[in-house]
Each structure stands twice: as C-alpha cells, then as structure tokens.
mmCIF file with all atom_site columns, C-alpha atoms in Angstrom:
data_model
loop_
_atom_site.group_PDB
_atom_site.id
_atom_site.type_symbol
_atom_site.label_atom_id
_atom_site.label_alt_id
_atom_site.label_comp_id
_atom_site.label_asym_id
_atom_site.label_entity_id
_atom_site.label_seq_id
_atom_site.pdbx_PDB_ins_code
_atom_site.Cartn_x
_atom_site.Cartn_y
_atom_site.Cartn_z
_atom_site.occupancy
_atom_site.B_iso_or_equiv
_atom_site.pdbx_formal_charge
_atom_site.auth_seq_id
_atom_site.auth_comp_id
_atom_site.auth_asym_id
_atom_site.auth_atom_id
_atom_site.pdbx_PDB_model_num
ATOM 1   C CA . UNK Z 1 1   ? 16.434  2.385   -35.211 1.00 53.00 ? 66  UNK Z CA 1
ATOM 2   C CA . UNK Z 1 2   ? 12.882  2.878   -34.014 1.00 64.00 ? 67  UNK Z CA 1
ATOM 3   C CA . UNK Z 1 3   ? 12.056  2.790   -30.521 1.00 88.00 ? 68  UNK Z CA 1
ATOM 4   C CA . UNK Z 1 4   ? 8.981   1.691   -28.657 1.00 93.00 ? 69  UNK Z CA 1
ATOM 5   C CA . UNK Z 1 5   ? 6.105   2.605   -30.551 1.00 94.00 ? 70  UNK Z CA 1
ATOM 6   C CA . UNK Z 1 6   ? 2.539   2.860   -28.943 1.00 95.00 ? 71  UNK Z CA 1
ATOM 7   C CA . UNK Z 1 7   ? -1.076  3.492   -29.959 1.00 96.00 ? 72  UNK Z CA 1
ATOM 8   C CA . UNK Z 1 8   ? -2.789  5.616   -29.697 1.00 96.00 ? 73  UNK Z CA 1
ATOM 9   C CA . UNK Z 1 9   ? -1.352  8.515   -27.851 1.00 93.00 ? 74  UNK Z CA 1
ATOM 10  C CA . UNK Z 1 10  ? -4.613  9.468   -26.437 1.00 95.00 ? 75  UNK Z CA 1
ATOM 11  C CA . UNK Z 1 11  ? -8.013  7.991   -25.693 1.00 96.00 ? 76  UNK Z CA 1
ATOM 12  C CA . UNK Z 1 12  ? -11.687 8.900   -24.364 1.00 98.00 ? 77  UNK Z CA 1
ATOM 13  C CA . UNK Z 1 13  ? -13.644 5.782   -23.535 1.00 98.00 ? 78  UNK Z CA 1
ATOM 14  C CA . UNK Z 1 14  ? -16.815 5.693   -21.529 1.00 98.00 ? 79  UNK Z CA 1
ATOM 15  C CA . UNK Z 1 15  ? -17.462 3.548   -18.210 1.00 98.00 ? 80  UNK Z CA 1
ATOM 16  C CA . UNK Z 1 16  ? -18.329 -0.050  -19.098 1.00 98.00 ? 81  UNK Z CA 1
ATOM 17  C CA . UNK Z 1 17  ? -16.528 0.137   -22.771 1.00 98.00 ? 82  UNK Z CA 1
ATOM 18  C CA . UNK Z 1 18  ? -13.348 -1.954  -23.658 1.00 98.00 ? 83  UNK Z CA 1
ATOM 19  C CA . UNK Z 1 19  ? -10.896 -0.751  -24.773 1.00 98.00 ? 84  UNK Z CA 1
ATOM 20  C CA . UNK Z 1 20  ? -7.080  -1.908  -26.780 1.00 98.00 ? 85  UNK Z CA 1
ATOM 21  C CA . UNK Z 1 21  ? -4.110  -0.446  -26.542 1.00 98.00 ? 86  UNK Z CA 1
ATOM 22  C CA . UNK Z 1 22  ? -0.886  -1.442  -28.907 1.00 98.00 ? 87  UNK Z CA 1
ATOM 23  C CA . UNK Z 1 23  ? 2.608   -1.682  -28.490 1.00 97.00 ? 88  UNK Z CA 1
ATOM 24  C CA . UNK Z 1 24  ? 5.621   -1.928  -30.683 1.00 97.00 ? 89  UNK Z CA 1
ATOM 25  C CA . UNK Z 1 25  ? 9.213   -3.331  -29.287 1.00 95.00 ? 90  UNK Z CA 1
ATOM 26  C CA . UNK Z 1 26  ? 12.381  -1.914  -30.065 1.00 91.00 ? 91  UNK Z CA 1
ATOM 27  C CA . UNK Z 1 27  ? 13.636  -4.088  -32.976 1.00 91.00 ? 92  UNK Z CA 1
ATOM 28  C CA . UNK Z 1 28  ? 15.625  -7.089  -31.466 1.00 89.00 ? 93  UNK Z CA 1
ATOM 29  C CA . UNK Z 1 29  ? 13.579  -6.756  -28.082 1.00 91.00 ? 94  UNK Z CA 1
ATOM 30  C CA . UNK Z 1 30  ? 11.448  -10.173 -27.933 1.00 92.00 ? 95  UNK Z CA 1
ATOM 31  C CA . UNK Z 1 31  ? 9.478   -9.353  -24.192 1.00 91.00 ? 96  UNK Z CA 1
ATOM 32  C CA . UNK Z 1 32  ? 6.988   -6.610  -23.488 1.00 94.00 ? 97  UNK Z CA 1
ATOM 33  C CA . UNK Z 1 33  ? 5.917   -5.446  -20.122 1.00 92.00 ? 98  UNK Z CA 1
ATOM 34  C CA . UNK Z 1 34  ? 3.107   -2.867  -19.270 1.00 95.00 ? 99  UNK Z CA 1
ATOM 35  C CA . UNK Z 1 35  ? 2.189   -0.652  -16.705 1.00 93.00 ? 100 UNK Z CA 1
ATOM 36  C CA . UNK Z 1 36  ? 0.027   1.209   -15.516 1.00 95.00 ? 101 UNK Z CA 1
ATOM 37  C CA . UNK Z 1 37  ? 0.376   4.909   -14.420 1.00 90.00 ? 102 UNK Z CA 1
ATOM 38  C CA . UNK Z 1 38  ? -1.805  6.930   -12.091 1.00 90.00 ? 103 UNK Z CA 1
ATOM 39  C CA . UNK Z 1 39  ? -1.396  10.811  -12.055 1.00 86.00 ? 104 UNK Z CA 1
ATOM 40  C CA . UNK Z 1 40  ? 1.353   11.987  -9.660  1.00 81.00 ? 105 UNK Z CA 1
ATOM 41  C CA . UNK Z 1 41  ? 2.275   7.744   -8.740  1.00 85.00 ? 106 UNK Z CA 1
ATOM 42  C CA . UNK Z 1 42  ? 5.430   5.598   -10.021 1.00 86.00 ? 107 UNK Z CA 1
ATOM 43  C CA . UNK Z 1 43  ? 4.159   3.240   -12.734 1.00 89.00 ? 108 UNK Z CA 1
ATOM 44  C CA . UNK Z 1 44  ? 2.172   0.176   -11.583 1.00 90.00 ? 109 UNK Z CA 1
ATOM 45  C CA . UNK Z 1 45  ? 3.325   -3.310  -13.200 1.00 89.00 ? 110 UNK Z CA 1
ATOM 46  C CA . UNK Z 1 46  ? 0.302   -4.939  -14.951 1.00 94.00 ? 111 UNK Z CA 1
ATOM 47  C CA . UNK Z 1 47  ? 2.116   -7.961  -16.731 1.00 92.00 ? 112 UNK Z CA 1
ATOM 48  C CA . UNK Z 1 48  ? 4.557   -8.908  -19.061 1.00 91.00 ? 113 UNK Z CA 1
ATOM 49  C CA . UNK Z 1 49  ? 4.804   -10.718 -22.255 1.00 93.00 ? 114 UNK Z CA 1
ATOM 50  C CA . UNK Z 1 50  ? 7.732   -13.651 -24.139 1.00 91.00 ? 115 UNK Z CA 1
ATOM 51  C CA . UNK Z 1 51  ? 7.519   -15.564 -26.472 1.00 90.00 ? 116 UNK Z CA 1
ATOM 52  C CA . UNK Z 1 52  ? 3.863   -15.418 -26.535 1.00 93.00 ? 117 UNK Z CA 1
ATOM 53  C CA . UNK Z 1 53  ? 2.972   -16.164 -23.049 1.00 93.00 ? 118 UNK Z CA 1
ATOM 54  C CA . UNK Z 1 54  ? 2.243   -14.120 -19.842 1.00 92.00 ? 119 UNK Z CA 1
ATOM 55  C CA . UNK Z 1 55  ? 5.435   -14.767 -18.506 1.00 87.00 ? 120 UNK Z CA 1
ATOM 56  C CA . UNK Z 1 56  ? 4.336   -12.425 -14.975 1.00 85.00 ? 121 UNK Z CA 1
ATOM 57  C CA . UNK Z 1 57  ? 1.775   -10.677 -13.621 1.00 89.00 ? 122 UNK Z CA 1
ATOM 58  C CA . UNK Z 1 58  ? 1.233   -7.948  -11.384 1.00 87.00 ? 123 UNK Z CA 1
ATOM 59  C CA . UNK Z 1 59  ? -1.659  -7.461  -8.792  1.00 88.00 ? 124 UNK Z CA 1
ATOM 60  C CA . UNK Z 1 60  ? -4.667  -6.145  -11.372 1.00 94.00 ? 125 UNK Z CA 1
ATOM 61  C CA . UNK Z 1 61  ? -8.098  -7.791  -12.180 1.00 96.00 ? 126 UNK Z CA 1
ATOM 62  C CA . UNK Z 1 62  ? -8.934  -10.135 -14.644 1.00 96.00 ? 127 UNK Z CA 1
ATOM 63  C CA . UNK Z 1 63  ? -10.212 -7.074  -16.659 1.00 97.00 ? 128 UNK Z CA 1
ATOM 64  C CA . UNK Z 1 64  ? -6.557  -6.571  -17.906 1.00 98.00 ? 129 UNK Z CA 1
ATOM 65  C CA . UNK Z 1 65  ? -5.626  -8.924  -20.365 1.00 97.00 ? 130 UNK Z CA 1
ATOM 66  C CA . UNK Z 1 66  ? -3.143  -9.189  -22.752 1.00 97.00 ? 131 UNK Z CA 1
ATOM 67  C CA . UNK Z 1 67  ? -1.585  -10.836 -26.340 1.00 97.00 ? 132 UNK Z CA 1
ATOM 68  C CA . UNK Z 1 68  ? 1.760   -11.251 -27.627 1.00 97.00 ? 133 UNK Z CA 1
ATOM 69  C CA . UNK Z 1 69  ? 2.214   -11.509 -31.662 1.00 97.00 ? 134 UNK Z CA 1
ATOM 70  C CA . UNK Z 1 70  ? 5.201   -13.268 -33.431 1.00 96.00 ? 135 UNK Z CA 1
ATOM 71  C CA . UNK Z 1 71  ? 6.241   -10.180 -34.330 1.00 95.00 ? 136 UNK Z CA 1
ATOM 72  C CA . UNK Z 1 72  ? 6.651   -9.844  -30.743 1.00 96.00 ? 137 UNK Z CA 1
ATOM 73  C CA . UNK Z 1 73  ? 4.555   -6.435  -31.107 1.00 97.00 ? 138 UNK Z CA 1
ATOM 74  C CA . UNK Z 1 74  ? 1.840   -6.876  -28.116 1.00 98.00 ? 139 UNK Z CA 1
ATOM 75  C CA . UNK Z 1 75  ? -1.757  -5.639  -27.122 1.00 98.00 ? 140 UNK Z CA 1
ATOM 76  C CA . UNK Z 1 76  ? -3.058  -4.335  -23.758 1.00 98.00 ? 141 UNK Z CA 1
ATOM 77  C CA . UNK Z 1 77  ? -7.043  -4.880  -23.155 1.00 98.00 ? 142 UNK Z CA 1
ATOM 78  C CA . UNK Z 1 78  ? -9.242  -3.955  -20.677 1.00 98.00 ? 143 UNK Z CA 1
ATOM 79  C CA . UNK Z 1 79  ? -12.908 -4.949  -20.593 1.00 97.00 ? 144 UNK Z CA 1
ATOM 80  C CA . UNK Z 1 80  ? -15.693 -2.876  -18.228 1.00 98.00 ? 145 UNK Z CA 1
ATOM 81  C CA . UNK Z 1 81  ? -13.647 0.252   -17.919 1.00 98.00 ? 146 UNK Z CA 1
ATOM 82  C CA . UNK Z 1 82  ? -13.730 2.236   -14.729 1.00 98.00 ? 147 UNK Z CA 1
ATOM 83  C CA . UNK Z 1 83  ? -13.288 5.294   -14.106 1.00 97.00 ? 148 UNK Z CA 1
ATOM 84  C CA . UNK Z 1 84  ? -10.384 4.736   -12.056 1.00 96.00 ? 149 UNK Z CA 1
ATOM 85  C CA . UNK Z 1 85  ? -8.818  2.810   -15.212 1.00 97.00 ? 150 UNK Z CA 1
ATOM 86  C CA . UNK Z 1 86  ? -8.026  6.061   -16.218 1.00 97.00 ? 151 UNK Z CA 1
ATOM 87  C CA . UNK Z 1 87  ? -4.233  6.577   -15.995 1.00 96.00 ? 152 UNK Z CA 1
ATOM 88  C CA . UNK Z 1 88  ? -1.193  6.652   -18.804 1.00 93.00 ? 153 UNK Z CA 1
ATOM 89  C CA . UNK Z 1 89  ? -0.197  3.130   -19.707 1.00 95.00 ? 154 UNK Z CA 1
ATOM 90  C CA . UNK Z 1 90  ? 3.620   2.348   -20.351 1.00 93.00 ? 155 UNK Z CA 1
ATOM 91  C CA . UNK Z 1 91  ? 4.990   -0.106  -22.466 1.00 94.00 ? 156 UNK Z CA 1
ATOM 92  C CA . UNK Z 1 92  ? 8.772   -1.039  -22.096 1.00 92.00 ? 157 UNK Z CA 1
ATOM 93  C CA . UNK Z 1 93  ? 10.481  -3.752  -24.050 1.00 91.00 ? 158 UNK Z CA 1
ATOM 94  C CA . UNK Z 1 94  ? 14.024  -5.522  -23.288 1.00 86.00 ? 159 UNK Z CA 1
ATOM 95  C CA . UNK Z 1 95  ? 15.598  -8.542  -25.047 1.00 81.00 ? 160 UNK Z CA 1
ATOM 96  C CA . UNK Z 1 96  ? 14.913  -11.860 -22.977 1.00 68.00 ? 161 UNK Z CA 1
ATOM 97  C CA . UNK Z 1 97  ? 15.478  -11.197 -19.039 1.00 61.00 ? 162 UNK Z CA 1
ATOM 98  C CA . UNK Z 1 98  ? 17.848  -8.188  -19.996 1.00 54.00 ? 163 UNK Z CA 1
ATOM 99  C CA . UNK Z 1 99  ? 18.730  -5.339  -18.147 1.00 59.00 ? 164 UNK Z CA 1
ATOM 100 C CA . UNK Z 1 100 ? 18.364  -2.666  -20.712 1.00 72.00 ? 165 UNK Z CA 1
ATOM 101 C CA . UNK Z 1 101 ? 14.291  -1.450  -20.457 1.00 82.00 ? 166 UNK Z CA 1
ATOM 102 C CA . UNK Z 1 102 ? 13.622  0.579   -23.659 1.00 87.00 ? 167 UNK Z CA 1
ATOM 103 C CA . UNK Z 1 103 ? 10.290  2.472   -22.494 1.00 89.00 ? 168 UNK Z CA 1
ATOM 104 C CA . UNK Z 1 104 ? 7.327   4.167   -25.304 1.00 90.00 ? 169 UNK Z CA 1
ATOM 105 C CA . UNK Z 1 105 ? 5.896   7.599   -24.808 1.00 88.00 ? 170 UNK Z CA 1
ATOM 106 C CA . UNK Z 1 106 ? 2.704   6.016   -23.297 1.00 91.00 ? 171 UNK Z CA 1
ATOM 107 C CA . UNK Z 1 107 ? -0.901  6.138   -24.304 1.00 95.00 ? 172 UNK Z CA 1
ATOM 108 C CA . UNK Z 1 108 ? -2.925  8.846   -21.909 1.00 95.00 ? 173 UNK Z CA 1
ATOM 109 C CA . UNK Z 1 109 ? -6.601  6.575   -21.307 1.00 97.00 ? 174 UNK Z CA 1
ATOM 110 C CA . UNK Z 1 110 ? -9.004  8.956   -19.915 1.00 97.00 ? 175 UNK Z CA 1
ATOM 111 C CA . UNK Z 1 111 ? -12.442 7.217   -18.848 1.00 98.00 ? 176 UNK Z CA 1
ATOM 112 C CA . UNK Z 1 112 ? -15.519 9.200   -18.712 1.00 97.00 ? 177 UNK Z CA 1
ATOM 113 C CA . UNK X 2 1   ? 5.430   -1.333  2.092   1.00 62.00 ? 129 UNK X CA 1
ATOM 114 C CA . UNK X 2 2   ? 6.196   0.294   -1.332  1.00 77.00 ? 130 UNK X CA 1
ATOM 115 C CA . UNK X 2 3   ? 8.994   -2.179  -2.508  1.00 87.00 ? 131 UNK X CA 1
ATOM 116 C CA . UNK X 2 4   ? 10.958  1.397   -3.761  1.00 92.00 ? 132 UNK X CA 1
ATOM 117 C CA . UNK X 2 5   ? 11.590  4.312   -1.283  1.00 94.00 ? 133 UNK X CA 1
ATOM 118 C CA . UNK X 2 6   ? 12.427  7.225   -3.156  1.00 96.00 ? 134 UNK X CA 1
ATOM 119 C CA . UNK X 2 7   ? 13.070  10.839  -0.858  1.00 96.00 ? 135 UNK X CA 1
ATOM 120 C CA . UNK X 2 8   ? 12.224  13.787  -1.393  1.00 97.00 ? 136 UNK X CA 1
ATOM 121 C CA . UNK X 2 9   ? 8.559   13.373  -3.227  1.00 95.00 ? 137 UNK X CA 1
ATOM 122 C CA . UNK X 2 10  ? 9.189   16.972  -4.414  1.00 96.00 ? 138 UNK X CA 1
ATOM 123 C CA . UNK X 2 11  ? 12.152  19.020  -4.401  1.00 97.00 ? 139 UNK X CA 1
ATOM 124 C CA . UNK X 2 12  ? 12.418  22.856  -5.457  1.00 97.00 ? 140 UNK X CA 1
ATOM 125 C CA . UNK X 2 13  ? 16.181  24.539  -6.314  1.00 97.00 ? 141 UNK X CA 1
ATOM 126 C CA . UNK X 2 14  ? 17.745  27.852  -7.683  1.00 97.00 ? 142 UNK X CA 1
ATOM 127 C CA . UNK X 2 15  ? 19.224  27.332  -10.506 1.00 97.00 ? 143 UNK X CA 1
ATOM 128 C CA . UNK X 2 16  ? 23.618  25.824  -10.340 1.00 97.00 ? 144 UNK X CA 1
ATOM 129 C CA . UNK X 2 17  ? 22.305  23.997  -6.884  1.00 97.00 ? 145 UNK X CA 1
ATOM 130 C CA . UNK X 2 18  ? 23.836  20.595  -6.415  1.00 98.00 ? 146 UNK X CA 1
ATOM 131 C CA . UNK X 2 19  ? 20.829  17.891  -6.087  1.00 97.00 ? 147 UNK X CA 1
ATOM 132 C CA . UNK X 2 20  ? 20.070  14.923  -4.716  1.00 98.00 ? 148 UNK X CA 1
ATOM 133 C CA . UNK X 2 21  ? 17.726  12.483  -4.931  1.00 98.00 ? 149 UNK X CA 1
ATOM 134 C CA . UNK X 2 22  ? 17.437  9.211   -2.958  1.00 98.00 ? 150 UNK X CA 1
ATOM 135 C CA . UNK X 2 23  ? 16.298  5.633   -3.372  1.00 97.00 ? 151 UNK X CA 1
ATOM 136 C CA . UNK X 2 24  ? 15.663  2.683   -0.935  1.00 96.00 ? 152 UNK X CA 1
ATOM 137 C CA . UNK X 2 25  ? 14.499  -0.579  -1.717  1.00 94.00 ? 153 UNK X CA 1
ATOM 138 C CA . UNK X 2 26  ? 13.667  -3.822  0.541   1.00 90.00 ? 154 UNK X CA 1
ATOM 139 C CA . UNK X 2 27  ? 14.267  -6.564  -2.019  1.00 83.00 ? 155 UNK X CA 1
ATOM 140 C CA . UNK X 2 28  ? 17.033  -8.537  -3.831  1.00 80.00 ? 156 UNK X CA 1
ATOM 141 C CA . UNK X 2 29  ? 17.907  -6.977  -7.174  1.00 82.00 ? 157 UNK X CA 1
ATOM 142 C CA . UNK X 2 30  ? 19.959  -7.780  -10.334 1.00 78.00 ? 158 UNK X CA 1
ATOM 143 C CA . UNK X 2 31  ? 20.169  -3.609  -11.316 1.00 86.00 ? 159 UNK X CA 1
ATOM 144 C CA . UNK X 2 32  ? 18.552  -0.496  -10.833 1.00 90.00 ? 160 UNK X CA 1
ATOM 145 C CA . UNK X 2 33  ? 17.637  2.017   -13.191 1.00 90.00 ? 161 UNK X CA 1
ATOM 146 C CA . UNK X 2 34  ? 17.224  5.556   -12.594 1.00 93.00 ? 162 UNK X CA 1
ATOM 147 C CA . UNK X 2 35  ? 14.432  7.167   -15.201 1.00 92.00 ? 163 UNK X CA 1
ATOM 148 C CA . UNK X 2 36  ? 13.510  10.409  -16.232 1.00 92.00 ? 164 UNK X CA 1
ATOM 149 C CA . UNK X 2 37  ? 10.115  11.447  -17.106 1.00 89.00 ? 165 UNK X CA 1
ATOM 150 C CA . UNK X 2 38  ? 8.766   15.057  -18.188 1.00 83.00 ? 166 UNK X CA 1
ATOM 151 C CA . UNK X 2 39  ? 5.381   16.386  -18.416 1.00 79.00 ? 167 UNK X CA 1
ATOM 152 C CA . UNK X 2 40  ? 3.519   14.222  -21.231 1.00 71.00 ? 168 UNK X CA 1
ATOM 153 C CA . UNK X 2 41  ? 4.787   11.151  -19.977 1.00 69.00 ? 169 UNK X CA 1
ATOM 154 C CA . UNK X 2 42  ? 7.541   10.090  -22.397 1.00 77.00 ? 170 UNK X CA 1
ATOM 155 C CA . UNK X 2 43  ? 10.097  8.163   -20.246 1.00 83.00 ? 171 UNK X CA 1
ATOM 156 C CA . UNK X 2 44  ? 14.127  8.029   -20.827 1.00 83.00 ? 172 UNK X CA 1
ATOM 157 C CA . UNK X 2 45  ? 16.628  5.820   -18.926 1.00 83.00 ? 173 UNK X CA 1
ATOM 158 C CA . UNK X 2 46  ? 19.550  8.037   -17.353 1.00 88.00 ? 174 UNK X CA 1
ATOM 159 C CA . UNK X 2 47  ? 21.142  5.492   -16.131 1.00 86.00 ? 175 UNK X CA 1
ATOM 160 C CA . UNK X 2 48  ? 21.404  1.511   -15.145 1.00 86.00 ? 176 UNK X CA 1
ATOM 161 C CA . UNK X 2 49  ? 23.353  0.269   -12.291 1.00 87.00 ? 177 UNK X CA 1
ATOM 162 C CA . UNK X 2 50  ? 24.417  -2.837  -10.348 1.00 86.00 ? 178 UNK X CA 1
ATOM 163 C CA . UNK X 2 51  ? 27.523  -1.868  -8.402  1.00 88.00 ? 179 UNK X CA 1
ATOM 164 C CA . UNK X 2 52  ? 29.347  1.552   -8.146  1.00 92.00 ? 180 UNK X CA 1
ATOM 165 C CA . UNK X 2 53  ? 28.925  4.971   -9.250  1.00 94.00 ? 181 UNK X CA 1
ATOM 166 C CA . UNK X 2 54  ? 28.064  6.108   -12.931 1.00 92.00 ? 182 UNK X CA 1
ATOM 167 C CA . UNK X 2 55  ? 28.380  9.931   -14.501 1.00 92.00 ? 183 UNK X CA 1
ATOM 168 C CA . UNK X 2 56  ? 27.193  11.021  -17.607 1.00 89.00 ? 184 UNK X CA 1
ATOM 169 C CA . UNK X 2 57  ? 27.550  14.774  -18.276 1.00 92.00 ? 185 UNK X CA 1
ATOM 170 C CA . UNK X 2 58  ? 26.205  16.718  -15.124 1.00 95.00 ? 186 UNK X CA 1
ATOM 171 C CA . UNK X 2 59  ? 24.368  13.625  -13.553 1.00 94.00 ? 187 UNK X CA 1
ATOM 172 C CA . UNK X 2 60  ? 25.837  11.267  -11.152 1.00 96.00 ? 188 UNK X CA 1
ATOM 173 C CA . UNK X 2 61  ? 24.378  8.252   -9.826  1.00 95.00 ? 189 UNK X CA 1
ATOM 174 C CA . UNK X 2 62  ? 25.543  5.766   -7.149  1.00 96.00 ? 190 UNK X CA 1
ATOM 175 C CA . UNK X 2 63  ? 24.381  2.207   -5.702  1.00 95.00 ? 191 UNK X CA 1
ATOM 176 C CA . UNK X 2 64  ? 25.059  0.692   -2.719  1.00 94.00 ? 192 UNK X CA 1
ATOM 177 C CA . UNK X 2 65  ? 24.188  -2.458  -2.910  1.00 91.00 ? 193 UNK X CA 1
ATOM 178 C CA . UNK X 2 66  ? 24.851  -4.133  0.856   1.00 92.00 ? 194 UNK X CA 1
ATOM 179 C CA . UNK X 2 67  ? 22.750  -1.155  2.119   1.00 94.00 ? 195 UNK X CA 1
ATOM 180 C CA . UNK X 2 68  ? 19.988  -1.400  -0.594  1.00 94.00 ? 196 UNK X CA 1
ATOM 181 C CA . UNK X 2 69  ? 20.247  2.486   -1.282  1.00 96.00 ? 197 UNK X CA 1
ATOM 182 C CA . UNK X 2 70  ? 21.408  4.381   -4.674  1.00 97.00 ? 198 UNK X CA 1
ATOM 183 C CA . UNK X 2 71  ? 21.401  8.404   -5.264  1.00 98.00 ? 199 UNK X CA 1
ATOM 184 C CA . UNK X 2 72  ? 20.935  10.652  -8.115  1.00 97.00 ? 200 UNK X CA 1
ATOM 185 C CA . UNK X 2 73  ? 22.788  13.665  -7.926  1.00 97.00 ? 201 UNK X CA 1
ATOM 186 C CA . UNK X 2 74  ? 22.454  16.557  -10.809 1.00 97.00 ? 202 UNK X CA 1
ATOM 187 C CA . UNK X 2 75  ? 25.547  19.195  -10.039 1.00 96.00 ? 203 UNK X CA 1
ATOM 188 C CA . UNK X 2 76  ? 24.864  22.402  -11.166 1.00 96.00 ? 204 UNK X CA 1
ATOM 189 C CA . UNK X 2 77  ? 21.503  22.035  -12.010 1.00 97.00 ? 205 UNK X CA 1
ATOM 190 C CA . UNK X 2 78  ? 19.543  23.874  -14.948 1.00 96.00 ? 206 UNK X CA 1
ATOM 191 C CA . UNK X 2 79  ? 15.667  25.020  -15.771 1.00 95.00 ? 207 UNK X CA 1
ATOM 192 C CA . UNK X 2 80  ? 15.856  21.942  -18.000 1.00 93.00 ? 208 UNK X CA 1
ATOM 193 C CA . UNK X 2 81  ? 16.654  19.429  -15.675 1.00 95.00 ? 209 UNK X CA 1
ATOM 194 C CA . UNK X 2 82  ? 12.858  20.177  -14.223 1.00 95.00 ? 210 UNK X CA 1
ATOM 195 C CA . UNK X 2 83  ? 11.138  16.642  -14.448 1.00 94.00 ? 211 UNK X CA 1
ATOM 196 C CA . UNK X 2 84  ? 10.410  13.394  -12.277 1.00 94.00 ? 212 UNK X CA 1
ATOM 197 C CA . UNK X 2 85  ? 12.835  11.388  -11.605 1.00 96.00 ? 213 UNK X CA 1
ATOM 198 C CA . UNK X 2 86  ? 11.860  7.547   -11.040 1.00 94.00 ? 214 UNK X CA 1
ATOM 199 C CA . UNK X 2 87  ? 14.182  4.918   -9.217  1.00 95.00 ? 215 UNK X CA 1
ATOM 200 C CA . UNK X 2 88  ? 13.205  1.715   -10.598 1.00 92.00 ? 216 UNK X CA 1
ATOM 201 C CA . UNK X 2 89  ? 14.690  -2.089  -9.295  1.00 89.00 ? 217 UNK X CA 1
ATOM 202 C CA . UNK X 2 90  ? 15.308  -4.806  -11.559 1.00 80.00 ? 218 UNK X CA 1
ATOM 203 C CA . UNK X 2 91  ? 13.299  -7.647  -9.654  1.00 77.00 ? 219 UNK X CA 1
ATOM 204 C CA . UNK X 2 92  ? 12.130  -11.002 -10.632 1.00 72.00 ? 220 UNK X CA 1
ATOM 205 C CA . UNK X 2 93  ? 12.969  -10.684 -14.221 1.00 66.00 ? 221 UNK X CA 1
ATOM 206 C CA . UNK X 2 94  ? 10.706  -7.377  -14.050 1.00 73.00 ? 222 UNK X CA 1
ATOM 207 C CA . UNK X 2 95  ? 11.396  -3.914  -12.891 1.00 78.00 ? 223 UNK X CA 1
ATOM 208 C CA . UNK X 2 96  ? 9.311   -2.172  -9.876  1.00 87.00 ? 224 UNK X CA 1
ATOM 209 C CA . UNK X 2 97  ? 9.160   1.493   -9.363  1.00 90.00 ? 225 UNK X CA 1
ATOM 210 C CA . UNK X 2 98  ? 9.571   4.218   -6.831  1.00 92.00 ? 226 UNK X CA 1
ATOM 211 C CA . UNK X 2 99  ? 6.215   6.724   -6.775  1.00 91.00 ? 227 UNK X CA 1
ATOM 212 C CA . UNK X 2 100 ? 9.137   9.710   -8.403  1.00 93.00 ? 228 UNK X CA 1
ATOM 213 C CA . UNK X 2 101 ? 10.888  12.681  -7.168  1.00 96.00 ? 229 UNK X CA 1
ATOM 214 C CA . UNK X 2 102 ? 9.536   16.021  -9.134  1.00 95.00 ? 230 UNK X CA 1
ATOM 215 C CA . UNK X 2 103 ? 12.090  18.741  -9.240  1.00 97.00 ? 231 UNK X CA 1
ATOM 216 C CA . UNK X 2 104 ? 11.446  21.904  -10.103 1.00 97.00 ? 232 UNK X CA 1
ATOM 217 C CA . UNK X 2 105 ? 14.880  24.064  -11.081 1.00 97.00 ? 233 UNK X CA 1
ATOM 218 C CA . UNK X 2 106 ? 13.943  27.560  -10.964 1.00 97.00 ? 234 UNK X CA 1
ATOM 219 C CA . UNK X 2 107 ? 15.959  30.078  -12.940 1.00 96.00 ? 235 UNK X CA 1
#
C-alpha cells in the first residue's frame, strides 16, 4: 500500500520563475494539505485540499495556489519565486476530517 | 504566540538516558500527534493522542488535555533515536505544528 508520493524530490528554480510541485495521497485518503518548511522551523500550513476545493488556508500570499484532481492526487504552485520561497514543502493526506495524517518525504525547493 | 510550545528546542544525551520532550498548546483540539523527522526531511507519525498515555516499544507519550500539555518520553535512549521531534495539534479540521525538539543521542 503506497504512501504519500511527491515530486520531485529536489528542485533549483531561479527568482521570478514558477514553479509546480505534485502530490500523491495514500490510497483511500480523499484531502491533501501542504506545508511549508523553513530550515530549522516546524512546518508552516499553506492550505488544504477536498473534494476539489480549498477547503482552508493558511496565512501565505496569493503566489501559492493550488488544484485538487478526481483522483484526489493534488498540485502545489507558486508564481514569482523568492528567494525566501526556498524551504522543503510537505504534503500529508488523511481521509475526510480524520485524525490519521499520512505525511510524503517532501520536495527540497531551493531558489537561486 | 506560536499556537504549539514545544521545550527544549535542542536537547543533547549519553546514550540509555531517559528523555523528555514537552508540548504546550493555547487552543481547542480534537488530537495531537507527536512526529518524527530525520535529516532529509521524511516525516513518520509516532504517535496520535486525545486522552491518556500511549507506549509503543521504548517511547511513551502522554496528553493532558485540561492543562493543554502532552510529553514525549524515549527511556533508554539510543544513537538512533537522534532526530526532531515535532508536536503537532489537530485544529480546525487541520493540524498546526510546534517549531521541533532536535535530539542528539550520543553513544
């Protein structure tokens, strides 16, 4: 039974690009939520994702945006990178408003 | 205010030392998870709570939930158990994070 699977694991952008990130739920998991993570900081929420729809979001710019698939698998973008966008982003999936937060490996966004 | 407390931000032991590692938090929650994250990022759930004490193996954790405060404890700790540890509140259908303890177990 496959976990949370996210792409890529690692990523060099440049200041001003945009840039996707991707997400896979555990299988019978139908909401996604992201975060962000600075070095040496608990994770940040950015937002979360059912049944399509931004369900909740946390305090980040417009620049953060999101999608949901009917596979439930979900994207993370962020337009006009900074350089403080650089951080490891979390994705964590659970099964409607469940308790039981299965959590990916993270993709490591480093912005030059 | 950080919504999660967690105490110490870094902690250093000898090797068999009992540990502990605390977490306060100023809201209402439904259950709080204590994480574990090692260098690289990947993140595993230790435990969930909402009432009580759980133990699984060496690790021990505890909630109390009318004084908002819940503690990890690792008995007789190991080189291996060196990592962050991340207390993390179920809140508003979402969970919120404390910034991490990083212990270091030193052989």
């Amino acid at each position: 039974d496959a976990g949370v699977t996210q792409s890529p694991t690692h990523l060099i952008k440049t200041r001003g690009q945009q840039v996707t990130l991707r997400c896979s739920p555990k299988s019978g998991h139908d909401t996604v939520s992201w975060y962000q993570q600075a070095l040496g900081q608990g994770p940040q929420f950015i937002f979360q994702y059912y049944e399509e729809e931004e369900r909740q979001r946390g305090n980040f710019p417009d620049r953060f945006s999101g999608h949901q698939f009917p596979n439930y698998s979900s994207e993370l973008n962020v337009n006009a990178l900074l350089l403080g966008d650089s951080a490891l982003y979390l994705c964590a999936s659970t099964q409607g408003v469940g308790y039981g937060y299965t959590f990916g490996s993270g993709t490591r966004l480093t912005v030059v | 205010k950080n919504e999660v407390e967690q105490s110490p931000q870094n902690l250093t032991a000898q090797e068999g030392e009992f540990i502990t590692i605390n977490c306060s938090y100023s809201v209402g929650i439904s259950a709080l998870h204590w994480l574990q994250q090692h260098p690289g990022g990947g993140i595993v759930s230790l435990f969930m709570l909402s009432s009580g004490k759980k133990k699984h193996g060496r690790l021990i954790a505890t909630i109390n939930i009318q004084e908002k405060h819940s503690s990890l404890h690792i008995t007789a700790s190991h080189p291996r158990d060196s990592a962050v540890y991340i207390c993390a509140v179920l809140f508003n259908n979402d969970m919120r994070f404390g910034a991490g303890t990083r212990l270091t177990v030193k052989p």
